[in-house]
Coordinates of C-alpha atoms and ligand atoms in Angstrom, one line a residue:
M1 CA 0.2 0.3 -0.2
P2 CA 1.1 3.2 -1.4
K3 CA 2.1 5.5 2.5
K4 CA 0.4 8.6 2.9
N5 CA 0.7 12.4 1.7
L6 CA 0.4 13.3 5.5
Y7 CA -0.3 17.2 6.1
I8 CA 0.7 18.7 10.0
E9 CA 0.6 21.8 11.3
T10 CA 1.7 22.1 14.5
Y11 CA 1.0 24.6 17.3
G12 CA 2.9 24.8 20.5
C13 CA 5.7 23.6 22.5
Q14 CA 8.7 20.6 22.1
M15 CA 6.2 17.8 23.5
N16 CA 3.9 19.0 20.1
E17 CA 6.6 18.8 18.0
Y18 CA 8.3 15.6 19.3
D19 CA 4.4 13.9 19.2
S20 CA 4.1 15.7 15.4
D21 CA 7.3 13.7 14.8
R22 CA 5.5 11.3 15.9
I23 CA 2.3 11.1 15.1
T24 CA 3.9 11.4 11.2
A25 CA 6.3 8.0 12.4
A26 CA 2.6 6.2 13.5
L27 CA 1.4 7.1 10.2
D28 CA 4.4 5.7 8.9
A29 CA 3.9 8.9 6.8
V30 CA 5.5 10.8 3.9
V31 CA 5.6 14.7 4.9
T32 CA 4.1 17.5 2.7
D33 CA 4.0 21.2 3.2
D34 CA 0.4 21.2 0.5
P35 CA -1.6 20.4 2.3
K36 CA -4.4 20.2 -1.0
R37 CA -1.4 17.5 -1.7
A38 CA -2.4 15.3 1.2
D39 CA -5.0 12.4 2.3
V40 CA -4.0 13.5 5.9
I41 CA -4.3 16.7 7.3
I42 CA -4.2 16.8 11.3
V43 CA -3.3 20.1 13.5
N44 CA -1.3 19.8 16.9
T45 CA -3.1 22.1 18.7
C46 CA -2.0 24.3 21.7
A47 CA -4.0 25.0 24.7
I48 CA -1.6 27.3 26.9
R49 CA -3.5 30.6 26.3
D50 CA -6.1 31.2 24.8
K51 CA -4.6 33.0 21.8
A52 CA -3.5 29.6 21.1
D53 CA -6.4 27.4 21.3
Q54 CA -8.4 30.6 18.8
K55 CA -5.4 30.1 16.8
A56 CA -6.3 25.6 15.9
F57 CA -10.0 26.7 15.6
S58 CA -9.3 28.9 12.7
S59 CA -6.3 27.6 11.5
L60 CA -9.0 23.9 10.9
G61 CA -11.3 26.1 9.6
K62 CA -9.4 26.5 6.3
Y63 CA -9.3 22.9 6.0
K64 CA -13.5 23.5 5.2
H65 CA -12.8 23.5 1.2
I66 CA -10.4 22.0 1.1
K67 CA -12.3 18.5 2.7
A68 CA -15.5 19.7 0.1
K69 CA -13.4 19.6 -3.1
N70 CA -12.2 16.2 -1.5
P71 CA -14.2 14.4 0.6
D72 CA -11.6 11.4 1.0
V73 CA -9.2 13.7 2.6
I74 CA -9.5 12.8 6.5
V75 CA -8.6 16.0 8.4
G76 CA -8.0 15.5 12.2
V77 CA -7.0 17.9 15.4
A78 CA -4.6 16.1 17.8
G79 CA -3.1 18.5 20.8
C80 CA -4.6 19.9 24.2
V81 CA -7.4 21.3 22.5
A82 CA -8.7 18.1 21.1
Q83 CA -8.3 16.8 24.3
L84 CA -9.9 19.7 26.5
Y85 CA -13.0 20.0 23.5
G86 CA -13.8 16.7 22.8
D87 CA -16.8 15.6 21.0
S88 CA -17.6 19.1 21.3
M89 CA -15.0 19.7 18.1
L90 CA -16.7 17.9 15.8
K91 CA -20.1 19.4 16.5
R92 CA -18.3 23.2 15.9
M93 CA -16.9 21.6 12.4
P94 CA -18.7 19.1 10.8
H95 CA -15.4 18.9 8.8
L96 CA -13.1 16.5 11.0
D97 CA -12.4 12.7 10.9
F98 CA -11.1 12.6 14.2
V99 CA -10.0 14.6 17.7
L100 CA -7.6 13.3 19.0
G101 CA -5.2 13.1 22.8
P102 CA -1.7 14.1 23.5
R103 CA -2.2 10.7 25.1
A104 CA -3.2 8.7 22.3
I105 CA -1.7 8.6 19.5
P106 CA -0.8 4.8 18.9
K107 CA -4.2 4.3 18.7
L108 CA -3.5 7.0 15.3
P109 CA -3.0 3.3 12.7
E110 CA -6.1 2.8 13.5
I111 CA -8.8 5.6 14.0
I112 CA -7.7 6.1 10.4
S113 CA -8.3 3.0 8.7
D114 CA -11.6 3.0 10.0
I115 CA -12.4 5.9 9.6
E116 CA -11.2 4.9 5.4
R117 CA -13.1 1.5 6.0
K118 CA -17.0 2.7 8.4
K119 CA -16.5 6.4 7.5
I120 CA -17.6 7.7 11.3
R121 CA -16.0 10.5 12.9
T122 CA -13.9 9.1 15.8
V123 CA -13.1 11.1 19.2
E124 CA -10.5 9.6 21.2
T125 CA -9.5 11.4 24.1
S126 CA -8.0 7.7 26.4
Y127 CA -5.1 6.3 26.6
D128 CA -3.7 3.1 27.9
I129 CA -0.5 3.8 30.1
E130 CA 0.9 0.6 29.0
E131 CA 1.8 2.2 25.1
L132 CA 2.0 5.8 26.1
F133 CA 5.7 5.7 25.1
D134 CA 5.3 3.1 22.2
V135 CA 6.2 5.1 19.0
E136 CA 8.8 7.1 18.7
P137 CA 8.9 10.3 17.0
Y138 CA 10.6 10.3 12.9
H139 CA 13.5 11.3 12.0
K140 CA 14.6 13.8 9.8
A141 CA 17.6 12.8 7.7
G142 CA 20.7 15.4 8.3
E143 CA 19.0 17.2 11.9
V144 CA 21.6 17.2 14.6
T145 CA 20.2 17.2 17.1
G146 CA 17.1 15.9 18.3
F147 CA 13.5 15.3 21.1
V148 CA 13.5 12.3 23.6
S149 CA 10.9 12.7 26.0
V150 CA 10.9 11.1 29.1
Q151 CA 8.0 12.3 31.4
Q152 CA 3.8 13.3 30.3
G153 CA 2.5 15.0 32.5
C154 CA 2.6 17.1 35.3
N155 CA 1.8 16.4 39.0
K156 CA 2.0 19.8 40.0
R157 CA -0.7 22.5 39.9
C158 CA -0.1 25.4 38.9
T159 CA -3.3 27.4 40.1
Y160 CA -3.2 29.0 35.9
C161 CA -2.5 26.2 34.3
I162 CA -4.5 24.2 32.0
V163 CA -1.7 20.9 31.2
P164 CA -2.5 18.2 34.4
Y165 CA -6.1 18.1 33.5
V166 CA -5.6 18.1 29.2
R167 CA -2.0 16.0 30.2
G168 CA -2.8 13.6 32.7
D169 CA -0.3 13.5 35.5
E170 CA 2.8 12.5 35.2
V171 CA 4.0 9.2 34.2
N172 CA 8.0 8.7 33.6
R173 CA 9.8 6.8 31.2
A174 CA 11.8 3.7 31.7
L175 CA 15.7 4.6 31.7
E176 CA 15.9 1.9 29.5
D177 CA 13.8 3.1 26.7
I178 CA 15.1 6.9 27.3
I179 CA 18.0 6.2 26.6
T180 CA 17.7 2.9 23.1
E181 CA 15.6 6.1 21.7
T182 CA 18.8 8.9 22.4
E183 CA 21.7 5.7 20.9
N184 CA 18.9 6.0 17.8
L185 CA 19.4 9.0 17.6
V186 CA 23.4 9.0 17.9
N187 CA 23.6 6.7 15.1
K188 CA 21.2 8.4 12.6
G189 CA 24.4 11.2 13.2
V190 CA 22.1 13.9 16.1
R191 CA 25.2 15.0 18.7
E192 CA 22.9 17.1 20.7
I193 CA 19.4 15.8 22.4
T194 CA 16.9 18.0 24.2
F195 CA 15.3 15.2 27.6
I196 CA 11.3 16.7 27.5
G197 CA 9.9 16.2 29.8
Q198 CA 6.3 19.1 31.6
T199 CA 8.7 18.7 34.8
V200 CA 11.7 16.8 33.3
N201 CA 13.9 17.1 36.3
S202 CA 11.1 15.2 38.4
W203 CA 12.0 12.9 36.3
K204 CA 12.3 9.4 38.8
Q205 CA 11.9 6.0 37.5
K206 CA 13.0 2.7 40.2
G207 CA 15.2 4.1 42.9
Y208 CA 17.1 6.4 39.1
K209 CA 16.2 10.0 40.1
F210 CA 17.1 12.6 37.6
G211 CA 20.6 12.8 37.8
D212 CA 21.2 9.2 37.3
L213 CA 19.2 9.2 34.1
L214 CA 21.6 12.6 32.7
R215 CA 24.6 10.0 34.6
A216 CA 23.0 7.3 31.5
A217 CA 23.0 10.2 29.2
G218 CA 26.9 10.3 29.4
D219 CA 28.6 7.2 28.9
I220 CA 26.6 7.0 24.6
E221 CA 29.4 7.3 23.2
D222 CA 29.1 10.2 20.3
L223 CA 27.2 11.8 22.4
E224 CA 28.0 15.6 21.7
R225 CA 25.5 17.2 24.0
I226 CA 22.7 17.4 26.3
R227 CA 19.8 19.6 26.9
F228 CA 16.8 19.0 29.6
T229 CA 13.8 21.1 29.1
T230 CA 10.9 22.6 30.7
S231 CA 12.5 22.2 34.7
Y232 CA 10.8 23.7 37.6
P233 CA 12.5 24.8 40.3
R234 CA 11.5 22.8 43.5
D235 CA 12.8 19.8 41.9
I236 CA 16.1 20.7 41.4
T237 CA 18.3 18.3 43.9
K238 CA 21.9 18.5 44.1
R239 CA 21.7 14.7 42.4
M240 CA 21.2 16.6 39.5
I241 CA 23.3 19.2 39.9
D242 CA 26.4 17.2 40.6
A243 CA 25.0 15.6 37.6
M244 CA 26.1 18.8 35.7
K245 CA 28.9 19.1 37.1
D246 CA 30.3 15.8 35.9
V247 CA 28.8 15.1 33.1
P248 CA 30.4 17.5 30.3
Q249 CA 28.3 16.3 28.0
I250 CA 25.9 18.5 29.4
C251 CA 25.6 21.3 28.5
P252 CA 25.7 24.5 31.3
H253 CA 23.0 25.9 30.7
I254 CA 18.3 26.2 32.5
H255 CA 15.7 27.0 31.5
L256 CA 13.9 27.4 35.0
P257 CA 9.8 29.0 34.5
V258 CA 10.3 31.6 37.5
Q259 CA 6.6 32.9 36.7
S260 CA 6.8 35.9 38.6
G261 CA 9.0 38.1 41.8
S262 CA 6.2 38.1 43.4
N263 CA 5.5 36.6 46.6
D264 CA 2.7 37.1 46.8
V265 CA 2.1 36.2 43.1
L266 CA 4.3 32.7 43.8
S267 CA 1.6 31.6 45.8
K268 CA -1.8 32.5 44.5
M269 CA -0.1 30.2 41.1
N270 CA 1.0 27.8 43.6
R271 CA 4.5 27.7 42.3
T272 CA 5.5 26.2 46.2
Y273 CA 8.6 28.9 46.0
S274 CA 9.2 31.9 47.0
R275 CA 11.4 35.1 45.7
E276 CA 13.7 34.4 47.8
W277 CA 14.4 30.6 47.4
F278 CA 14.3 30.7 43.9
V279 CA 17.5 33.6 43.6
D280 CA 19.5 31.4 46.1
T281 CA 18.4 28.7 43.7
V282 CA 20.0 30.6 40.7
N283 CA 22.5 31.0 42.5
R284 CA 23.9 28.4 43.5
L285 CA 23.8 26.7 40.1
R286 CA 25.3 29.2 39.4
D287 CA 28.0 29.7 42.5
E288 CA 28.7 25.6 41.1
I289 CA 28.3 24.8 37.6
A290 CA 31.1 27.2 35.4
D291 CA 29.7 29.7 32.9
F292 CA 26.1 28.0 33.7
A293 CA 23.4 30.4 31.8
I294 CA 19.7 31.1 33.0
S295 CA 17.1 32.0 30.9
T296 CA 12.7 32.2 31.9
D297 CA 8.8 32.2 31.5
I298 CA 7.4 35.0 33.3
I299 CA 3.4 36.1 33.5
V300 CA 2.6 39.7 33.7
G301 CA -1.5 39.2 35.0
F302 CA -2.2 37.3 36.5
P303 CA -5.1 38.0 38.5
G304 CA -4.8 40.1 42.2
E305 CA -1.3 41.5 40.3
T306 CA 0.2 44.9 41.8
D307 CA 2.2 47.9 41.1
K308 CA 4.0 46.3 43.3
D309 CA 4.0 43.1 42.4
F310 CA 5.2 43.9 38.9
E311 CA 8.0 46.1 40.5
E312 CA 9.6 43.2 42.0
T313 CA 9.6 40.5 38.9
M314 CA 10.9 44.2 37.8
T315 CA 13.6 44.1 40.2
L316 CA 14.4 39.7 39.6
L317 CA 14.8 41.1 36.1
E318 CA 18.4 42.9 37.7
E319 CA 19.5 41.1 40.2
I320 CA 19.7 37.4 38.1
R321 CA 19.5 38.7 34.9
F322 CA 18.2 36.0 33.4
E323 CA 20.2 35.1 29.6
S324 CA 16.5 35.3 28.1
A325 CA 12.8 35.6 28.9
F326 CA 10.1 34.5 27.2
S327 CA 6.5 36.6 28.2
F328 CA 2.8 36.6 28.4
I329 CA 0.0 38.2 29.5
Y330 CA -2.3 35.9 32.0
S331 CA -4.4 33.8 30.3
P332 CA -7.8 32.6 31.9
R333 CA -7.8 28.1 30.9
P334 CA -10.9 26.6 31.3
G335 CA -11.1 25.2 35.2
T336 CA -8.2 26.1 37.1
P337 CA -8.7 27.8 39.8
A338 CA -7.0 31.1 39.0
A339 CA -10.2 31.2 35.8
E340 CA -12.8 31.5 38.7
I341 CA -11.2 34.8 39.9
S342 CA -13.4 37.6 38.6
G343 CA -14.7 40.4 39.3
D344 CA -11.6 43.4 41.2
E345 CA -9.1 40.5 41.0
C346 CA -8.3 41.0 37.1
V347 CA -5.8 43.0 36.1
E348 CA -7.2 45.3 33.4
K349 CA -6.3 44.4 29.4
E350 CA -4.5 48.1 29.0
V351 CA -1.8 47.3 32.6
A352 CA -0.9 44.3 31.3
S353 CA -0.5 44.9 28.1
T354 CA 1.9 48.0 29.6
R355 CA 3.7 46.1 31.5
L356 CA 4.8 43.2 29.4
A357 CA 5.7 45.6 27.0
Q358 CA 7.8 47.5 30.4
L359 CA 8.7 44.1 31.2
Q360 CA 10.0 42.4 27.6
Q361 CA 11.5 46.1 27.0
R362 CA 14.0 45.8 30.2
Q363 CA 14.9 41.5 29.3
S364 CA 15.5 43.0 26.3
D365 CA 18.4 44.8 26.7
I366 CA 19.2 42.6 29.7
T367 CA 19.5 40.0 26.2
F368 CA 21.0 42.6 24.3
E369 CA 24.1 43.7 27.2
N370 CA 24.6 39.6 27.9
N371 CA 25.0 39.2 24.5
N372 CA 27.8 41.7 24.1
N373 CA 29.3 40.7 27.0
R374 CA 30.2 37.3 24.9
V375 CA 32.8 39.6 22.5
G376 CA 36.0 38.4 22.4
T377 CA 35.4 34.7 24.1
I378 CA 36.1 31.7 22.5
E379 CA 32.3 29.0 22.7
E380 CA 31.8 26.1 21.2
V381 CA 29.3 25.8 18.5
L382 CA 27.5 23.2 17.2
V383 CA 27.1 24.4 13.9
E384 CA 23.0 22.9 13.1
G385 CA 22.5 24.6 9.2
P386 CA 22.8 27.4 7.4
S387 CA 22.7 30.2 8.6
K388 CA 18.8 31.4 6.5
K389 CA 20.4 35.0 6.4
N390 CA 23.4 35.4 4.9
E391 CA 24.5 32.2 2.4
N392 CA 28.5 32.3 3.2
F393 CA 27.2 31.9 7.3
V394 CA 26.1 29.1 8.7
T395 CA 24.5 29.3 12.7
G396 CA 24.5 26.6 15.4
R397 CA 24.0 27.4 19.5
T398 CA 26.5 27.9 22.0
T399 CA 27.0 25.6 24.9
Q400 CA 24.7 28.2 27.1
N401 CA 21.9 28.7 24.5
R402 CA 23.5 31.0 21.9
I403 CA 22.5 30.7 18.3
T404 CA 25.3 31.8 17.0
N405 CA 25.7 32.6 13.6
F406 CA 29.4 32.9 11.2
M407 CA 31.5 32.7 8.1
G408 CA 31.9 28.6 7.4
P409 CA 31.3 26.2 5.4
Q410 CA 28.5 23.6 5.4
A411 CA 30.8 20.6 5.4
L412 CA 30.8 22.4 9.1
I413 CA 27.1 21.1 10.0
G414 CA 26.9 18.4 13.0
S415 CA 30.7 19.4 13.4
V416 CA 31.3 21.4 17.3
V417 CA 33.9 24.0 17.0
K418 CA 35.4 27.0 18.2
V419 CA 33.5 30.2 17.3
K420 CA 35.7 33.5 18.8
I421 CA 32.6 35.9 19.3
T422 CA 32.9 39.5 17.6
E423 CA 29.0 41.1 18.0
G424 CA 26.6 40.5 20.3
L425 CA 22.6 40.8 18.9
Q426 CA 19.7 42.0 19.8
N427 CA 19.2 37.4 19.6
S428 CA 21.5 36.7 18.6
I429 CA 26.0 36.7 18.5
R430 CA 27.9 36.6 15.5
G431 CA 31.6 35.1 15.8
E432 CA 34.3 33.9 13.4
L433 CA 35.2 30.2 12.6
V434 CA 38.9 29.2 15.0
V435 CA 41.2 27.4 12.6
Ligands
SF4_501 S1 5.5 22.7 36.5 FE1 2.8 24.3 36.7 S2 3.0 24.5 35.1 FE2 4.2 23.4 34.6 S3 2.9 21.7 33.4 FE3 2.9 21.7 35.7 S4 1.2 22.9 36.1 FE4 1.4 23.7 34.2

């Protein structure tokens, strides 16, 4: 039977990118970038913010006309929006053939074959825990970096977050399976892997903790670099820090969401740490691991956030000087405790927008200053591909995760080279190849 042509649109985090590659592998499909030529069209959605889920609906709407012209094309929705709205999506969108929750990917081949044979529309949001990690993702030839999922779901209950409701409680993958998938990727030419999980560093399995997983990965031959994301602050342990110090392949960078600099807001968010505890932890990481870099996530306009609370977030930027920060306006998500808060507690839209702009401007200046501080240093860069802007340049990332562009031949793709940094830019750095 010929392979199916799959058109897949992906929104959201690395977890969704990884899941889209699993969907591709589950269907053993050929990916096409033209939805009109597809046998199967899937939108893999994100529900983390209101805007993201509206985007999913409008994106799905685009395929109505394709389905009208070609009723044989199968149109489906996957990801967190699918899990959240389930059945109601079929009612709302008559051109949809299936709704697939993020944990139900292993069931996709059966779903597609049922649709083809019986012409029935399907909603599948249940899953079998034994099968959860069954499908390994499709890997595009030539890619030098790859993700490996170590965990699904989340046991924390941040009051603003919908993830535990759509992705379920934390399930950790077996150490041997993680290592085998990583080794398979390395055998295909991957030089850097990123372990992914909602709270990746809470991973534990049969007495092993996250630090042990990092050490096991460090023993994989020809694996040049190890990263992981997203870390939960409270799950940083001595065992993890020790592994980061001892295993040279682990990059000295952590993405550590702080969300707010105000203790009142952190408490309302149920983040389980204080500002002081977070700062101490960052200082500990910086003291123990040489040349350490930290990026973060911040939410502004959380219900009840006062001018003083926001000011505390701004002073935290100065105190920590993150390498970069993803920042967003709080977006109420249905079914979460924070979404129940209404009235005076809610921060007005204009106030939240002004705060976001102020925060982003300051962080952008700090990022630029940090990038400039690298000028004159010699950094190790894993070359990932040709530069988008200049055909004589290649692009890669330093161990601290800075995007670095420099003049060099494409034959360098896949190698780690030394680059002398000559210029710090807003979102990247430039340098010269050291030969
Ligand atoms: S740690 Fe909090 S923000 Fe992160 S996925 Fe879990 S509940 Fe959501």
